[in-house]
Coordinates of C-alpha atoms and ligand atoms in Angstrom, one line a residue:
M1 CA 122.8 64.3 131.3
L2 CA 121.5 63.2 134.7
F3 CA 118.3 61.3 134.8
E4 CA 116.4 61.6 138.1
L5 CA 114.5 58.4 138.7
K6 CA 113.3 58.5 142.3
S7 CA 109.6 58.8 141.4
V8 CA 109.9 55.9 138.9
F9 CA 111.6 53.6 141.4
Q10 CA 109.0 54.4 144.1
N11 CA 105.8 54.1 142.0
D12 CA 104.7 51.0 140.2
G13 CA 103.5 51.9 136.7
E14 CA 105.4 55.2 136.6
T15 CA 107.1 56.3 133.4
K16 CA 109.5 59.2 133.0
E17 CA 110.9 60.5 129.7
L18 CA 113.8 62.7 128.8
S19 CA 115.1 63.9 125.4
Y20 CA 118.3 65.8 124.8
K21 CA 121.2 66.2 122.3
L22 CA 124.5 64.6 123.1
D23 CA 127.6 66.1 121.4
I24 CA 130.2 63.3 120.8
A25 CA 132.0 65.0 117.9
D26 CA 135.3 64.5 119.7
I27 CA 135.1 60.7 119.6
D28 CA 137.4 59.3 117.0
I29 CA 137.1 55.9 115.5
D30 CA 140.1 54.5 113.5
G31 CA 141.4 58.1 113.3
V32 CA 138.3 59.7 111.9
F33 CA 135.5 61.7 113.6
P34 CA 132.2 60.2 112.4
F35 CA 129.8 62.0 114.7
K36 CA 129.6 65.4 113.0
T37 CA 126.2 66.3 114.4
P38 CA 124.9 65.7 118.0
V39 CA 123.1 62.4 118.9
N40 CA 119.3 62.8 119.5
V41 CA 118.7 60.8 122.7
T42 CA 115.3 59.9 124.1
A43 CA 115.5 58.0 127.4
K44 CA 112.5 56.4 128.9
A45 CA 112.4 54.7 132.3
H46 CA 109.4 52.6 133.2
N47 CA 108.5 50.8 136.4
R48 CA 106.6 47.6 135.8
A49 CA 105.9 45.5 138.9
S50 CA 108.8 47.2 140.7
L51 CA 111.2 46.3 137.8
V52 CA 112.6 49.5 136.3
T53 CA 113.7 49.4 132.7
L54 CA 115.5 52.1 130.8
Y55 CA 114.8 52.4 127.1
L56 CA 117.1 54.4 124.9
E57 CA 116.5 55.7 121.4
C58 CA 119.4 57.2 119.6
G59 CA 119.4 58.9 116.2
F60 CA 122.4 60.4 114.6
D61 CA 124.2 61.0 111.3
Y62 CA 127.2 58.7 110.9
V63 CA 129.9 60.1 108.5
R64 CA 132.4 57.6 107.2
N65 CA 134.5 56.8 104.1
C66 CA 133.4 53.8 102.1
D67 CA 135.7 50.8 102.6
R68 CA 135.5 49.9 98.9
C69 CA 135.4 53.2 96.9
G70 CA 136.8 55.6 99.5
E71 CA 134.0 58.2 99.0
E72 CA 132.6 59.9 102.1
F73 CA 129.0 59.1 102.9
T74 CA 126.5 60.0 105.6
K75 CA 124.2 57.3 107.0
H76 CA 121.4 58.2 109.3
M77 CA 121.4 55.7 112.2
K78 CA 118.6 54.8 114.5
M79 CA 119.5 52.6 117.5
E80 CA 117.5 51.3 120.4
F81 CA 118.8 49.9 123.6
S82 CA 117.3 48.8 126.9
H83 CA 118.8 48.2 130.3
K84 CA 117.4 46.9 133.6
L85 CA 118.0 49.2 136.5
A86 CA 118.5 48.2 140.1
Q87 CA 118.9 50.3 143.2
T88 CA 121.5 47.9 144.6
L89 CA 123.1 45.1 142.8
V90 CA 122.5 41.6 143.9
D91 CA 125.9 39.9 143.9
D92 CA 125.1 37.0 141.8
G93 CA 127.5 37.7 138.9
N94 CA 124.6 39.1 136.9
D95 CA 125.9 42.3 135.3
D96 CA 122.8 42.9 133.1
Y97 CA 121.7 45.5 135.7
I98 CA 122.9 49.1 136.0
E99 CA 123.2 50.2 139.5
T100 CA 121.4 53.5 140.5
P101 CA 122.0 53.7 144.3
D102 CA 120.8 57.4 144.6
F103 CA 118.1 57.1 142.0
K104 CA 120.2 59.1 139.6
L105 CA 121.6 57.9 136.3
E106 CA 124.3 59.5 134.2
L107 CA 123.1 58.8 130.7
D108 CA 126.0 60.0 128.5
E109 CA 128.4 57.2 129.3
I110 CA 125.7 54.5 128.8
V111 CA 124.6 56.0 125.4
V112 CA 128.2 56.3 124.1
T113 CA 129.0 52.7 125.2
D114 CA 125.9 51.3 123.6
I115 CA 126.4 53.2 120.3
L116 CA 130.1 52.3 120.0
L117 CA 129.3 48.6 120.6
S118 CA 126.6 48.7 117.9
L119 CA 128.4 50.4 115.0
P120 CA 128.7 48.4 111.8
Q121 CA 132.0 46.6 111.3
K122 CA 132.0 47.5 107.6
N123 CA 131.4 50.9 106.1
L124 CA 129.9 50.8 102.6
C125 CA 128.4 53.8 100.9
K126 CA 125.8 51.4 99.6
D127 CA 125.4 47.6 99.8
D128 CA 126.3 47.1 96.2
C129 CA 129.2 49.6 96.0
K130 CA 131.3 48.6 93.0
G131 CA 134.5 49.9 94.4
L132 CA 137.5 51.1 92.5
C133 CA 139.1 49.6 89.4
Q134 CA 142.3 47.9 90.5
I135 CA 144.1 48.9 87.4
C136 CA 143.2 52.6 86.8
G137 CA 141.6 53.5 90.1
Q138 CA 138.4 54.7 88.6
N139 CA 135.4 54.8 90.9
L140 CA 133.2 52.2 89.2
N141 CA 130.0 53.6 90.8
K142 CA 130.5 56.6 88.5
G143 CA 130.9 54.5 85.4
E144 CA 132.8 51.6 83.9
C145 CA 136.4 52.2 82.8
S146 CA 137.9 50.5 79.7
C147 CA 140.4 48.3 81.5
D148 CA 140.2 44.6 80.8
K149 CA 139.7 43.3 84.3
R150 CA 139.6 39.7 83.4
Q151 CA 143.4 39.7 83.0
I152 CA 144.1 40.7 86.5
D153 CA 141.9 38.2 88.3
P154 CA 144.4 35.6 89.6
R155 CA 141.7 32.9 89.8
L156 CA 141.1 33.3 86.1
E157 CA 144.8 33.3 85.4
I158 CA 145.1 29.8 86.9
L159 CA 142.0 28.6 85.0
K160 CA 143.5 29.8 81.8
Q161 CA 146.6 27.7 82.3
F162 CA 144.4 24.6 82.6
I163 CA 142.5 25.5 79.5
D164 CA 145.7 26.0 77.5
Ligands
ZN1 ZN1 131.5 52.9 98.1
ZN2 ZN1 140.1 50.7 85.1

């Protein structure tokens, strides 16, 4: 989506807002496609004392399989980002700015990069997911199995030897 920012750059105090849906269903992460529904993007550009800042709000459903129990889960994500915009870049090694030479900004790539850099490293269906039993494979969130788990904990095995 192209964001036309000429009026923002030229008028102190000016704000411009744009909302759209971005379909990124074809992006795969670790071999899965977690963006089943489009991302709701709200972009806002604001000129404050001739400094133009872009604010992004992204909301989307993130579908993954739990790292511990393997069950598929959907998490609604809300992410916020901001970037400083400059018409021409001052060559001082400062890459905090995004260059907008013709007052036009292509938002899609910025949104996708921001989101990909902010995704969680771990995917858990819930913070206290109990995972699977290592003996019988039962999903322990759905109930305890009857396995004696103490016997397979190697740390306990070592302790037992000391006690004996
Ligand atoms: Zn889980
Ligand atoms: Zn079990």
